[in-house]
mmCIF file of C-alpha atoms in Angstrom:
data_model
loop_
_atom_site.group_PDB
_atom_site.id
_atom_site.type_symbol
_atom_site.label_atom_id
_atom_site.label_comp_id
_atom_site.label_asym_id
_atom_site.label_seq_id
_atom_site.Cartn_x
_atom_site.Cartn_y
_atom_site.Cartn_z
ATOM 1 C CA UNK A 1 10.058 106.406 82.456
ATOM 2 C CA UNK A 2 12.395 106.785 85.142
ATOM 3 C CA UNK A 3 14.035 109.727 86.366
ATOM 4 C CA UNK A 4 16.668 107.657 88.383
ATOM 5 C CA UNK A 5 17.069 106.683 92.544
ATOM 6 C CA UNK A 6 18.410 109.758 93.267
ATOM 7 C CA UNK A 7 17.542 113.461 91.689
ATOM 8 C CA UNK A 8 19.215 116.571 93.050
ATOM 9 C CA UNK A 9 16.878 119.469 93.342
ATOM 10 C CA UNK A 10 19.254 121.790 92.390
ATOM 11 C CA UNK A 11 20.260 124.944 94.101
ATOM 12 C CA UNK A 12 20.957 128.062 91.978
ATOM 13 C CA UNK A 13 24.650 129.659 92.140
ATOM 14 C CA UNK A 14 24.301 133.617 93.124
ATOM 15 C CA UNK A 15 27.193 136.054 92.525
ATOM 16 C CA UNK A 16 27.741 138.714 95.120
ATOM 17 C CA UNK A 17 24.978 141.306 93.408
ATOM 18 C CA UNK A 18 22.453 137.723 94.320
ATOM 19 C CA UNK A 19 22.590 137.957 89.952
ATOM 20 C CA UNK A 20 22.799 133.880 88.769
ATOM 21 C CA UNK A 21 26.269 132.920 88.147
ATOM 22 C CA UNK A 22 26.289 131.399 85.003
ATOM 23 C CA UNK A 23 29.322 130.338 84.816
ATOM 24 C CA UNK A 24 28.698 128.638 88.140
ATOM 25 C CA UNK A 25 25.916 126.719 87.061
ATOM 26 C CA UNK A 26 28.255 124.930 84.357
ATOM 27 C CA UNK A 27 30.460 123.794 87.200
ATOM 28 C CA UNK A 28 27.531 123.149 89.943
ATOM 29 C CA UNK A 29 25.745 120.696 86.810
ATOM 30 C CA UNK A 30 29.040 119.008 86.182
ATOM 31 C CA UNK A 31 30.117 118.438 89.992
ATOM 32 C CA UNK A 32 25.895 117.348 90.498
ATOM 33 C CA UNK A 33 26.449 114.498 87.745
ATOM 34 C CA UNK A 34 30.190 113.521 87.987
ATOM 35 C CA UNK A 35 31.332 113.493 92.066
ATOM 36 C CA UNK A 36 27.475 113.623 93.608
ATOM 37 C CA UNK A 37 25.970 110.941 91.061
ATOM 38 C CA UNK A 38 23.056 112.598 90.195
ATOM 39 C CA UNK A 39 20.686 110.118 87.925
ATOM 40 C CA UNK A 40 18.535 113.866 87.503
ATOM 41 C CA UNK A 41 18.603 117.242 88.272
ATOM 42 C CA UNK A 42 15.423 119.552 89.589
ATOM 43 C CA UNK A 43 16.156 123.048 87.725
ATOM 44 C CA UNK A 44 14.524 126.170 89.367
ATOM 45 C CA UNK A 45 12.425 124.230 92.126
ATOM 46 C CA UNK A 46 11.829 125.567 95.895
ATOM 47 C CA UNK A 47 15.216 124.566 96.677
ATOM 48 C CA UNK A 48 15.957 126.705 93.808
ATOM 49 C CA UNK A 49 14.929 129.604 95.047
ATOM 50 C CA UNK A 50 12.333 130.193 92.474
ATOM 51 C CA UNK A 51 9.917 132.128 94.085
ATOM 52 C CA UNK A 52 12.689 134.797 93.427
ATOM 53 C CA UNK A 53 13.630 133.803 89.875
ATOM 54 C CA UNK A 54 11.972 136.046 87.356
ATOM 55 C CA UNK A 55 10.256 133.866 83.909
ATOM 56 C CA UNK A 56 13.316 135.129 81.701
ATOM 57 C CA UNK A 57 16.038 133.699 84.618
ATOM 58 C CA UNK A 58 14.422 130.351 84.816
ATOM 59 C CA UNK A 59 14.179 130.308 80.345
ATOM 60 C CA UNK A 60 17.472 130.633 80.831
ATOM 61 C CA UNK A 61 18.648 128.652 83.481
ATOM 62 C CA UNK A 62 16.767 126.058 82.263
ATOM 63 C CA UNK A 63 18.319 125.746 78.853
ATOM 64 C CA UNK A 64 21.903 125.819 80.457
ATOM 65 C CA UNK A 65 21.183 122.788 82.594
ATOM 66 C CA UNK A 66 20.134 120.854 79.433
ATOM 67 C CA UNK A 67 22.900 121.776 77.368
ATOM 68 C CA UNK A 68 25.503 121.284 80.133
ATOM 69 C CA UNK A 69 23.802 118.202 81.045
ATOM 70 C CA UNK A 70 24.212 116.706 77.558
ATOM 71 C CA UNK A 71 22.352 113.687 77.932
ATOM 72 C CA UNK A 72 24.177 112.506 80.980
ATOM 73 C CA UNK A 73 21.338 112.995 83.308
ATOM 74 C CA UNK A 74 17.980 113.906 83.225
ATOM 75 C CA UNK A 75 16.390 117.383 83.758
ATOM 76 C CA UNK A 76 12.856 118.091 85.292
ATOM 77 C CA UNK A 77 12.105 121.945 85.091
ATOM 78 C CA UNK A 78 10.343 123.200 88.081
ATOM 79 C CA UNK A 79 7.237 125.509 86.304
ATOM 80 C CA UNK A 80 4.427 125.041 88.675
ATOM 81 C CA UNK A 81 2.489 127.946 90.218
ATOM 82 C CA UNK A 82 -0.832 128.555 92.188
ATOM 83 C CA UNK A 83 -2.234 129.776 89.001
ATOM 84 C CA UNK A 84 -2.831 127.263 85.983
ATOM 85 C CA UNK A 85 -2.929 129.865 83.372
ATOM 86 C CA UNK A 86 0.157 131.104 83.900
ATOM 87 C CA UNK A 87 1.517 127.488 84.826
ATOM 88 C CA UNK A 88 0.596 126.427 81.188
ATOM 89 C CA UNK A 89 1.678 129.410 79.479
ATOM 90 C CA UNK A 90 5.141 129.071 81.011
ATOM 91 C CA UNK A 91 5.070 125.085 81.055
ATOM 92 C CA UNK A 92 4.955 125.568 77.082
ATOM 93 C CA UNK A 93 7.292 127.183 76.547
ATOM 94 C CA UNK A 94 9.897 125.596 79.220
ATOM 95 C CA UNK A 95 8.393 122.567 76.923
ATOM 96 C CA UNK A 96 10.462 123.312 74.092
ATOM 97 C CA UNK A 97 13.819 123.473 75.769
ATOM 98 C CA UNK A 98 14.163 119.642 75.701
ATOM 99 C CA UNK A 99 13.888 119.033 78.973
ATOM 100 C CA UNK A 100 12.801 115.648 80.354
ATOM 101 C CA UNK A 101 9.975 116.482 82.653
ATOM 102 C CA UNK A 102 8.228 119.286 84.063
ATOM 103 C CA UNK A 103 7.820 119.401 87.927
ATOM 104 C CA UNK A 104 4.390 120.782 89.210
ATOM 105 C CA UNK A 105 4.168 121.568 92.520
ATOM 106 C CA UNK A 106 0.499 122.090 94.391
ATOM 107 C CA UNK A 107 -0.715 125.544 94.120
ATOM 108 C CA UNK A 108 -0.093 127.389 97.288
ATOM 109 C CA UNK A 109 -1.844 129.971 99.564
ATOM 110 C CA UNK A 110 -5.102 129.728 97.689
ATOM 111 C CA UNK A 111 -5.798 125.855 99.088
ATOM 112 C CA UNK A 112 -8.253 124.425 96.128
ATOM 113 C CA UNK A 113 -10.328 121.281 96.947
ATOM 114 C CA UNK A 114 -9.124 118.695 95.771
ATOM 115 C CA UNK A 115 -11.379 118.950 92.379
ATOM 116 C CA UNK A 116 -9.594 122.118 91.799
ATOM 117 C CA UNK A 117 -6.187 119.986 92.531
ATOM 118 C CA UNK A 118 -7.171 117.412 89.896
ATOM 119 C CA UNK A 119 -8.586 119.821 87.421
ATOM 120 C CA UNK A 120 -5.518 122.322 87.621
ATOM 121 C CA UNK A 121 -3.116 119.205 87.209
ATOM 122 C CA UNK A 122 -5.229 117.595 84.279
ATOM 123 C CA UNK A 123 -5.294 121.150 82.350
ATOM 124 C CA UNK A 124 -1.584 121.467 82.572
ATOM 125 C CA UNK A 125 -0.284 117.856 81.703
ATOM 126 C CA UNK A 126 -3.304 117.905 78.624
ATOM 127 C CA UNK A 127 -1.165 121.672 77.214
ATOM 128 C CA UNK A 128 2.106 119.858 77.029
ATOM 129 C CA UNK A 129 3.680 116.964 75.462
ATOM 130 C CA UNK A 130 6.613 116.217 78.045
ATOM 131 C CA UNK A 131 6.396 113.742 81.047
ATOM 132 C CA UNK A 132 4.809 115.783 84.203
ATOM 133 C CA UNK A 133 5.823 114.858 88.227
ATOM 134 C CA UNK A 134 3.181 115.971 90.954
ATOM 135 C CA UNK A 135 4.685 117.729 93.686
ATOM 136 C CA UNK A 136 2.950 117.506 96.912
ATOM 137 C CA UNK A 137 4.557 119.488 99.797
ATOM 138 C CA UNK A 138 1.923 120.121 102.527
ATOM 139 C CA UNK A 139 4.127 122.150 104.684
ATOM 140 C CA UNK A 140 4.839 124.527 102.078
ATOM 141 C CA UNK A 141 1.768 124.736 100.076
ATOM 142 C CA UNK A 142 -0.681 124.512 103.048
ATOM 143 C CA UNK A 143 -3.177 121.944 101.022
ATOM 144 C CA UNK A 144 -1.935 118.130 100.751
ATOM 145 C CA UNK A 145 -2.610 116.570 97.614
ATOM 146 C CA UNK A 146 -4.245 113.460 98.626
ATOM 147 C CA UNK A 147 -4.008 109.910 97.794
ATOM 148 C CA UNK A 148 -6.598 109.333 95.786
ATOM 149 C CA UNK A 149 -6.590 112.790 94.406
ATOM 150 C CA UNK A 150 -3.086 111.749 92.951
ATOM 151 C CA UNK A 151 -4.459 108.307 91.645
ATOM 152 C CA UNK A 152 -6.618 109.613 89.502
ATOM 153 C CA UNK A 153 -4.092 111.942 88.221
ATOM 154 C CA UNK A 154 -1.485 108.627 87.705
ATOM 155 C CA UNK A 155 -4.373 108.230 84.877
ATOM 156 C CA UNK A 156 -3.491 111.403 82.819
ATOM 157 C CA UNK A 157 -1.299 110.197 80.247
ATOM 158 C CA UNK A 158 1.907 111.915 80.919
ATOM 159 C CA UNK A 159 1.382 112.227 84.374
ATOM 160 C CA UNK A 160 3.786 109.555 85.320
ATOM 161 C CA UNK A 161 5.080 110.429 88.949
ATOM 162 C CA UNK A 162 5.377 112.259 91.958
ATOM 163 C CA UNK A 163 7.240 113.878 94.516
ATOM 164 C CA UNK A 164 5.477 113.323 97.735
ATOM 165 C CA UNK A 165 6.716 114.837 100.935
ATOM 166 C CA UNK A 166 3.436 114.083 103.323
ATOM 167 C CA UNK A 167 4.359 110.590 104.889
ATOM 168 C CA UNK A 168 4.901 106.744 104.208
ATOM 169 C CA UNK A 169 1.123 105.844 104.660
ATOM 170 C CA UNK A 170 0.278 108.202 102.019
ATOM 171 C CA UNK A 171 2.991 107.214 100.017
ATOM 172 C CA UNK A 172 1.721 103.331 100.504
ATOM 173 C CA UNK A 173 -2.026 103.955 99.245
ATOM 174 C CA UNK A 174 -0.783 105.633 96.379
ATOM 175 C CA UNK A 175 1.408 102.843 95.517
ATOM 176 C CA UNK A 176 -1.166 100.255 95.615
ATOM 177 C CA UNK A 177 -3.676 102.243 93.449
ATOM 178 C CA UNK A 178 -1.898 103.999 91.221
ATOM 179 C CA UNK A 179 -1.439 103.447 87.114
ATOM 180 C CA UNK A 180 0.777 100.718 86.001
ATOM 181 C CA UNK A 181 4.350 102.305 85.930
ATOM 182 C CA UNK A 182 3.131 105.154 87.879
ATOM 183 C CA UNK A 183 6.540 106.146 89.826
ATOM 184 C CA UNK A 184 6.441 107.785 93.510
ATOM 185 C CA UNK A 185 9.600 109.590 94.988
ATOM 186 C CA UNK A 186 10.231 110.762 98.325
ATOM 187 C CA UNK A 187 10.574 114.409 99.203
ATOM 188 C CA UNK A 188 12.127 113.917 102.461
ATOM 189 C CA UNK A 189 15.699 112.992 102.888
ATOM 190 C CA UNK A 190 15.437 111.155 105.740
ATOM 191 C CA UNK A 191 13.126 109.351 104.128
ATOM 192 C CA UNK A 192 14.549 107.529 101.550
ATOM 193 C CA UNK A 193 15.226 104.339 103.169
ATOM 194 C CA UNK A 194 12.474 103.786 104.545
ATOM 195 C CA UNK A 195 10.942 105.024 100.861
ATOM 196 C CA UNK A 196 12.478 102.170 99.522
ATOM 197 C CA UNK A 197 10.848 99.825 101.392
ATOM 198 C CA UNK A 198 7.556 100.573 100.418
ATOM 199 C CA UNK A 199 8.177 100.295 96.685
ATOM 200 C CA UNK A 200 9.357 103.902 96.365
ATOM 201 C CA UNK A 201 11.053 104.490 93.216
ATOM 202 C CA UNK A 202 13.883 107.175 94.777
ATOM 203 C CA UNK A 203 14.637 110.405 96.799
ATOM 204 C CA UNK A 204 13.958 114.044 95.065
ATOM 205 C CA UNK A 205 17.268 115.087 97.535
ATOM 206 C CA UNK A 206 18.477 118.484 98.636
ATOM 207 C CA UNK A 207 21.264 116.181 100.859
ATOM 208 C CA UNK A 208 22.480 114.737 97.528
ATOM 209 C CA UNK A 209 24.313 118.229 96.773
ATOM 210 C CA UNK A 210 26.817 116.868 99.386
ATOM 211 C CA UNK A 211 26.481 113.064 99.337
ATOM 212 C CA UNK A 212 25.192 112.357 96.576
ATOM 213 C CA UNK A 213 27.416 109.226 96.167
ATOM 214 C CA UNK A 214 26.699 107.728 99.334
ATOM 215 C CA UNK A 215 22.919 108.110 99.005
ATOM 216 C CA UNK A 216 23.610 106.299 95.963
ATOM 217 C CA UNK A 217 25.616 103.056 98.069
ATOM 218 C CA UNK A 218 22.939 103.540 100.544
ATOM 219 C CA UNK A 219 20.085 102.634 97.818
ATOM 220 C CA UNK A 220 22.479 99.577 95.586
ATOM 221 C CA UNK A 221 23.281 98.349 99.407
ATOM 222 C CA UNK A 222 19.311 98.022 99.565
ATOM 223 C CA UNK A 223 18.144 96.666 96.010
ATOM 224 C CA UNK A 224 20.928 94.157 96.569
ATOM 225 C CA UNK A 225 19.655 92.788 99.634
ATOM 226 C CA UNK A 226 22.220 93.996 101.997
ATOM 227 C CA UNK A 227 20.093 95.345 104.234
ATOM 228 C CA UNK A 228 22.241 95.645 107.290
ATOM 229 C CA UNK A 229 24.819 97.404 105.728
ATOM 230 C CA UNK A 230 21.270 100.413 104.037
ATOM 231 C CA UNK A 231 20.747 100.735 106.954
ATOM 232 C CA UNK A 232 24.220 101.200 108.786
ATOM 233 C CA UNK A 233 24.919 104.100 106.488
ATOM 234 C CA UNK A 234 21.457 105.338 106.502
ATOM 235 C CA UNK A 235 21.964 106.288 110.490
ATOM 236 C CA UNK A 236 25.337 107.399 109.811
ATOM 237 C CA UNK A 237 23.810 109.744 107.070
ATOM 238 C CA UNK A 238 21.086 110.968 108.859
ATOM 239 C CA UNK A 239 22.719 113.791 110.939
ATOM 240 C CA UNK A 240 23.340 115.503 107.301
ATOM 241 C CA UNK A 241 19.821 114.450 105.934
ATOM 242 C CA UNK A 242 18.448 116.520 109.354
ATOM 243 C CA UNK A 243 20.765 119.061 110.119
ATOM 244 C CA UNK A 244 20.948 120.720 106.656
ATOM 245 C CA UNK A 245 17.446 121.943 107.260
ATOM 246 C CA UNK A 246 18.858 123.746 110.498
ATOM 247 C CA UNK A 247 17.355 127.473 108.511
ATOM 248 C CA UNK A 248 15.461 127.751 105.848
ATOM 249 C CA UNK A 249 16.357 125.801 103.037
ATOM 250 C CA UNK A 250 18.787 126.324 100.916
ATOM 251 C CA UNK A 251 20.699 128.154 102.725
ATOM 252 C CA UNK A 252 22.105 125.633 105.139
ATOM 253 C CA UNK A 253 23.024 123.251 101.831
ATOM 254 C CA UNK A 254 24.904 126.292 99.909
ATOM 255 C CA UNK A 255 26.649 126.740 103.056
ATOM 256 C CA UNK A 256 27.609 123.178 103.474
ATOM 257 C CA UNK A 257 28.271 123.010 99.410
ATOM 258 C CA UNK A 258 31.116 126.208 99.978
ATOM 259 C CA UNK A 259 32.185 123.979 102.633
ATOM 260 C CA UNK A 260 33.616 121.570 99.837
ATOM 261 C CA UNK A 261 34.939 123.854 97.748
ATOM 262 C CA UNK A 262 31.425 124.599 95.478
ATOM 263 C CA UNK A 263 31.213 128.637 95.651
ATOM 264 C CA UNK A 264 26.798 129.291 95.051
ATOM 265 C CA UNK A 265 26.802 132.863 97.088
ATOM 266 C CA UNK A 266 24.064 133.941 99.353
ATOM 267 C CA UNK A 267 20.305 133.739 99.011
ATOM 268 C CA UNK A 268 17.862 136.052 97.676
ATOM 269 C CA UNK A 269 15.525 137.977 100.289
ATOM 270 C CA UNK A 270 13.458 137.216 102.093
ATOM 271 C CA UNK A 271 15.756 134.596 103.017
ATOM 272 C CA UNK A 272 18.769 135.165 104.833
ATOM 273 C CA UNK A 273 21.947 133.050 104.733
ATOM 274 C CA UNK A 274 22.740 131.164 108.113
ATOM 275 C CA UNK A 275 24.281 132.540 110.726
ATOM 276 C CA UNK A 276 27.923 131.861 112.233
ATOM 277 C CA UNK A 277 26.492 129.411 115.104
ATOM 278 C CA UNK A 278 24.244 127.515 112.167
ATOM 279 C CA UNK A 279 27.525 127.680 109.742
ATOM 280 C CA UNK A 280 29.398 126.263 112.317
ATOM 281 C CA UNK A 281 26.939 123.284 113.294
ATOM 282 C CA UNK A 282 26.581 122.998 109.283
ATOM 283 C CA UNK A 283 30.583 122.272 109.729
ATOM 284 C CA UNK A 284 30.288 119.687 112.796
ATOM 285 C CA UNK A 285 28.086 117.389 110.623
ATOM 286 C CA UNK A 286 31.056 116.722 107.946
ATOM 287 C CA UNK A 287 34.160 116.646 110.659
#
Protein backbone atom coordinates (compact mmCIF):
# COMPACT_ATOMS: atom_id res chain seq x y z
CA UNK A 1 0.00 0.00 0.00
CA UNK A 2 0.77 3.49 -0.25
CA UNK A 3 0.51 6.08 2.21
CA UNK A 4 0.82 8.92 -0.47
CA UNK A 5 4.05 11.48 -1.66
CA UNK A 6 3.54 13.58 1.01
CA UNK A 7 2.40 12.71 4.87
CA UNK A 8 2.21 15.45 7.48
CA UNK A 9 3.51 14.37 10.81
CA UNK A 10 1.13 16.13 12.58
CA UNK A 11 1.61 18.56 15.37
CA UNK A 12 -0.82 18.48 18.33
CA UNK A 13 -3.00 21.79 19.07
CA UNK A 14 -2.40 22.89 22.96
CA UNK A 15 -4.81 25.29 24.72
CA UNK A 16 -3.30 27.78 27.09
CA UNK A 17 -3.34 25.13 30.30
CA UNK A 18 -0.77 22.97 27.33
CA UNK A 19 -4.40 20.55 27.69
CA UNK A 20 -5.07 19.20 23.72
CA UNK A 21 -7.49 21.36 22.04
CA UNK A 22 -9.89 19.22 20.67
CA UNK A 23 -11.70 21.28 18.97
CA UNK A 24 -8.48 22.40 17.33
CA UNK A 25 -7.54 19.20 16.11
CA UNK A 26 -10.90 19.08 13.95
CA UNK A 27 -9.77 22.26 12.25
CA UNK A 28 -5.79 21.45 12.17
CA UNK A 29 -7.04 17.71 10.29
CA UNK A 30 -9.29 19.59 7.94
CA UNK A 31 -6.78 22.56 7.00
CA UNK A 32 -3.81 19.33 6.86
CA UNK A 33 -6.07 17.57 4.06
CA UNK A 34 -7.95 20.45 2.27
CA UNK A 35 -5.32 23.74 1.84
CA UNK A 36 -1.84 21.65 2.76
CA UNK A 37 -2.75 18.44 0.57
CA UNK A 38 -1.93 15.98 2.87
CA UNK A 39 -2.13 12.29 1.06
CA UNK A 40 -1.60 11.10 5.20
CA UNK A 41 -1.36 12.29 8.45
CA UNK A 42 1.32 11.04 11.36
CA UNK A 43 -0.96 11.21 14.67
CA UNK A 44 1.00 11.53 18.01
CA UNK A 45 4.64 11.12 16.48
CA UNK A 46 7.90 13.14 17.77
CA UNK A 47 6.66 16.05 16.02
CA UNK A 48 3.70 15.37 18.05
CA UNK A 49 5.00 15.88 21.05
CA UNK A 50 4.37 12.45 22.30
CA UNK A 51 6.89 11.89 24.66
CA UNK A 52 4.47 14.21 26.67
CA UNK A 53 1.16 12.66 25.63
CA UNK A 54 -0.14 10.33 28.28
CA UNK A 55 -1.71 6.52 26.66
CA UNK A 56 -5.39 7.87 27.30
CA UNK A 57 -4.48 11.43 25.19
CA UNK A 58 -3.04 9.61 22.28
CA UNK A 59 -6.50 6.78 22.46
CA UNK A 60 -8.06 9.71 22.03
CA UNK A 61 -6.40 11.79 19.74
CA UNK A 62 -6.03 9.08 17.67
CA UNK A 63 -9.66 8.23 17.16
CA UNK A 64 -10.45 11.99 16.37
CA UNK A 65 -8.00 12.08 13.50
CA UNK A 66 -9.75 9.01 11.96
CA UNK A 67 -13.12 10.14 12.33
CA UNK A 68 -12.35 13.71 11.17
CA UNK A 69 -10.31 12.30 8.51
CA UNK A 70 -13.22 10.27 7.09
CA UNK A 71 -11.53 8.43 4.55
CA UNK A 72 -10.01 11.41 2.88
CA UNK A 73 -6.53 10.66 3.89
CA UNK A 74 -4.74 8.16 5.53
CA UNK A 75 -3.73 7.93 9.25
CA UNK A 76 -0.51 6.20 10.66
CA UNK A 77 -0.63 6.27 14.59
CA UNK A 78 2.69 6.90 16.09
CA UNK A 79 2.82 3.89 19.09
CA UNK A 80 6.42 2.99 19.17
CA UNK A 81 8.50 2.96 22.37
CA UNK A 82 11.96 1.64 23.63
CA UNK A 83 10.08 -1.09 25.25
CA UNK A 84 8.24 -3.84 23.04
CA UNK A 85 5.93 -4.93 25.70
CA UNK A 86 4.43 -1.95 26.20
CA UNK A 87 4.76 -1.07 22.34
CA UNK A 88 2.46 -4.14 21.65
CA UNK A 89 0.15 -3.70 24.38
CA UNK A 90 -0.59 -0.16 23.23
CA UNK A 91 -0.11 -0.98 19.36
CA UNK A 92 -3.30 -3.32 20.00
CA UNK A 93 -5.26 -1.48 21.08
CA UNK A 94 -4.45 1.82 18.86
CA UNK A 95 -5.13 -1.32 16.33
CA UNK A 96 -8.69 -1.22 16.70
CA UNK A 97 -9.30 2.43 16.05
CA UNK A 98 -9.17 1.89 12.24
CA UNK A 99 -6.31 3.48 11.59
CA UNK A 100 -4.22 2.76 8.48
CA UNK A 101 -0.81 2.07 9.83
CA UNK A 102 1.07 2.10 12.90
CA UNK A 103 4.41 4.07 12.95
CA UNK A 104 7.30 2.42 15.01
CA UNK A 105 10.02 4.35 15.70
CA UNK A 106 13.62 2.68 16.95
CA UNK A 107 13.75 2.27 20.59
CA UNK A 108 15.76 4.99 22.13
CA UNK A 109 18.36 5.47 24.95
CA UNK A 110 18.76 1.77 25.51
CA UNK A 111 20.69 1.27 21.83
CA UNK A 112 19.87 -2.68 21.09
CA UNK A 113 22.05 -4.45 18.46
CA UNK A 114 20.66 -4.72 15.72
CA UNK A 115 19.21 -8.43 16.59
CA UNK A 116 17.38 -6.74 19.31
CA UNK A 117 16.21 -4.07 16.45
CA UNK A 118 14.91 -6.91 14.26
CA UNK A 119 13.49 -8.99 17.01
CA UNK A 120 11.62 -5.97 18.76
CA UNK A 121 10.21 -4.95 15.21
CA UNK A 122 9.23 -8.66 14.22
CA UNK A 123 7.35 -9.13 17.77
CA UNK A 124 5.34 -6.03 17.25
CA UNK A 125 4.25 -6.25 13.47
CA UNK A 126 3.51 -10.41 14.31
CA UNK A 127 0.75 -8.81 17.56
CA UNK A 128 -1.12 -6.72 15.07
CA UNK A 129 -3.00 -6.99 11.96
CA UNK A 130 -2.55 -3.33 10.49
CA UNK A 131 0.25 -2.23 8.01
CA UNK A 132 3.52 -1.20 10.23
CA UNK A 133 6.27 1.77 8.96
CA UNK A 134 9.90 1.53 10.52
CA UNK A 135 11.05 4.67 11.80
CA UNK A 136 14.69 5.17 11.84
CA UNK A 137 15.88 8.52 13.31
CA UNK A 138 19.56 8.19 14.41
CA UNK A 139 19.81 11.59 15.82
CA UNK A 140 17.06 11.10 18.07
CA UNK A 141 17.20 7.55 19.03
CA UNK A 142 21.05 7.34 19.24
CA UNK A 143 21.12 3.68 17.37
CA UNK A 144 20.56 3.73 13.39
CA UNK A 145 18.58 1.04 12.13
CA UNK A 146 20.66 -0.27 9.43
CA UNK A 147 20.21 -1.29 5.95
CA UNK A 148 20.15 -4.61 6.03
CA UNK A 149 18.68 -4.73 9.45
CA UNK A 150 15.58 -3.05 7.72
CA UNK A 151 15.67 -5.58 4.72
CA UNK A 152 15.06 -8.27 6.55
CA UNK A 153 12.32 -6.58 8.31
CA UNK A 154 10.72 -5.51 4.52
CA UNK A 155 10.16 -9.51 4.88
CA UNK A 156 7.66 -9.40 7.85
CA UNK A 157 4.43 -9.43 6.29
CA UNK A 158 2.94 -6.18 7.23
CA UNK A 159 6.01 -4.50 7.52
CA UNK A 160 5.64 -2.60 4.35
CA UNK A 161 7.73 0.73 4.78
CA UNK A 162 9.80 3.10 6.38
CA UNK A 163 10.62 6.39 7.45
CA UNK A 164 14.31 6.79 7.18
CA UNK A 165 16.02 9.95 8.26
CA UNK A 166 19.93 8.63 8.16
CA UNK A 167 21.01 9.58 4.49
CA UNK A 168 20.53 8.83 0.65
CA UNK A 169 23.18 5.96 0.59
CA UNK A 170 21.30 4.21 3.18
CA UNK A 171 18.21 4.96 1.69
CA UNK A 172 19.73 3.48 -1.83
CA UNK A 173 20.83 -0.07 -0.35
CA UNK A 174 17.62 -0.45 1.12
CA UNK A 175 15.93 0.20 -2.05
CA UNK A 176 17.77 -2.28 -4.01
CA UNK A 177 17.28 -5.12 -1.43
CA UNK A 178 14.27 -4.69 -0.03
CA UNK A 179 10.74 -6.86 -0.52
CA UNK A 180 8.83 -6.32 -3.62
CA UNK A 181 6.53 -3.25 -2.86
CA UNK A 182 8.53 -2.49 0.11
CA UNK A 183 8.02 1.53 0.25
CA UNK A 184 10.89 3.95 1.73
CA UNK A 185 10.07 7.66 2.73
CA UNK A 186 12.28 10.35 3.61
CA UNK A 187 12.42 11.87 7.05
CA UNK A 188 14.20 14.90 6.11
CA UNK A 189 12.56 17.76 4.40
CA UNK A 190 15.20 18.87 2.56
CA UNK A 191 15.42 15.75 1.37
CA UNK A 192 12.70 14.98 -0.62
CA UNK A 193 13.93 15.82 -3.94
CA UNK A 194 16.70 14.37 -3.92
CA UNK A 195 14.49 11.25 -2.24
CA UNK A 196 12.80 11.09 -5.31
CA UNK A 197 15.50 10.44 -7.30
CA UNK A 198 16.55 7.44 -5.81
CA UNK A 199 13.20 5.68 -6.08
CA UNK A 200 11.89 7.13 -2.81
CA UNK A 201 8.30 6.73 -2.49
CA UNK A 202 7.65 10.40 -0.56
CA UNK A 203 8.52 12.83 2.34
CA UNK A 204 7.15 12.01 6.10
CA UNK A 205 7.11 16.26 6.30
CA UNK A 206 6.96 18.54 9.30
CA UNK A 207 7.37 21.57 6.35
CA UNK A 208 4.11 20.27 4.80
CA UNK A 209 2.09 21.96 7.83
CA UNK A 210 2.88 25.19 5.85
CA UNK A 211 3.42 24.13 2.22
CA UNK A 212 2.01 21.36 1.92
CA UNK A 213 0.70 22.23 -1.61
CA UNK A 214 3.83 23.23 -3.03
CA UNK A 215 5.72 20.15 -1.81
CA UNK A 216 3.04 18.54 -3.61
CA UNK A 217 3.90 20.70 -7.30
CA UNK A 218 7.41 20.16 -6.33
CA UNK A 219 6.96 16.14 -6.47
CA UNK A 220 4.07 16.09 -9.90
CA UNK A 221 6.82 18.72 -11.42
CA UNK A 222 9.28 15.63 -10.86
CA UNK A 223 7.23 12.36 -11.79
CA UNK A 224 6.31 14.36 -14.87
CA UNK A 225 9.67 14.90 -16.04
CA UNK A 226 9.96 18.54 -15.52
CA UNK A 227 12.87 18.46 -13.82
CA UNK A 228 14.06 22.00 -14.12
CA UNK A 229 11.12 23.45 -12.92
CA UNK A 230 11.52 20.28 -9.13
CA UNK A 231 14.14 21.65 -8.82
CA UNK A 232 13.56 25.54 -9.20
CA UNK A 233 11.00 25.32 -6.44
CA UNK A 234 12.90 22.87 -4.47
CA UNK A 235 15.73 25.80 -3.81
CA UNK A 236 13.11 28.26 -3.44
CA UNK A 237 11.55 25.93 -0.72
CA UNK A 238 14.45 25.09 1.01
CA UNK A 239 14.90 28.16 3.32
CA UNK A 240 11.43 26.85 4.99
CA UNK A 241 12.48 23.08 4.79
CA UNK A 242 15.83 24.43 6.98
CA UNK A 243 14.84 27.21 8.92
CA UNK A 244 11.77 25.64 10.63
CA UNK A 245 14.17 23.50 12.57
CA UNK A 246 15.79 26.87 13.89
CA UNK A 247 14.68 25.27 17.93
CA UNK A 248 13.60 22.28 18.72
CA UNK A 249 11.01 20.94 16.73
CA UNK A 250 7.83 21.70 16.78
CA UNK A 251 8.00 24.62 18.07
CA UNK A 252 9.38 26.64 15.22
CA UNK A 253 6.42 24.94 12.82
CA UNK A 254 3.47 25.89 15.44
CA UNK A 255 4.95 29.20 15.37
CA UNK A 256 5.09 29.48 11.67
CA UNK A 257 1.44 27.57 11.51
CA UNK A 258 -0.08 30.78 13.98
CA UNK A 259 1.67 32.73 11.47
CA UNK A 260 -1.18 31.72 8.91
CA UNK A 261 -3.87 31.99 10.92
CA UNK A 262 -3.73 28.05 12.51
CA UNK A 263 -3.87 28.79 16.49
CA UNK A 264 -1.86 25.11 18.12
CA UNK A 265 -0.58 27.03 21.53
CA UNK A 266 2.74 26.44 23.10
CA UNK A 267 4.66 23.25 23.74
CA UNK A 268 4.77 21.02 26.59
CA UNK A 269 8.05 21.11 28.88
CA UNK A 270 10.78 20.40 28.53
CA UNK A 271 10.46 22.22 25.43
CA UNK A 272 10.12 25.76 25.25
CA UNK A 273 8.40 27.77 22.49
CA UNK A 274 10.86 30.00 20.35
CA UNK A 275 11.94 33.02 21.25
CA UNK A 276 11.10 36.62 19.73
CA UNK A 277 14.50 36.70 17.55
CA UNK A 278 13.63 32.83 16.31
CA UNK A 279 9.74 34.01 15.84
CA UNK A 280 10.88 36.70 13.95
CA UNK A 281 13.40 34.76 11.55
CA UNK A 282 10.39 32.06 11.50
CA UNK A 283 8.50 35.31 9.89
CA UNK A 284 11.41 36.36 7.32
CA UNK A 285 11.17 32.90 5.65
CA UNK A 286 7.34 33.52 4.45
CA UNK A 287 7.74 37.53 3.58
Amino acid sequence: MSFGRVVTAMVTPFDEQLQINWGQVETLVNYLIEEQQSDSLVICGTTGESPTLSEEEKLKLIELAVRVAGGRCKIIAGTGSNDTAHTIHFSQKVAKLGVDALLLVAPYYNRPSQEGLYQHFKAIAESVDVPCMLYNVPGRTGVNLDADTTVRLSHVPNIVATKDCSNTDQMTRILNNAAPGFLVYSGDDSATLPALSIGCEGIVSVASHVIGKEMQSMIKYYLEGHIKQAAELHRKLHPVFTGIFCAPSPAPIKHALALKGIQTGGVRLPLVRVSEQEGQFIQSLFE
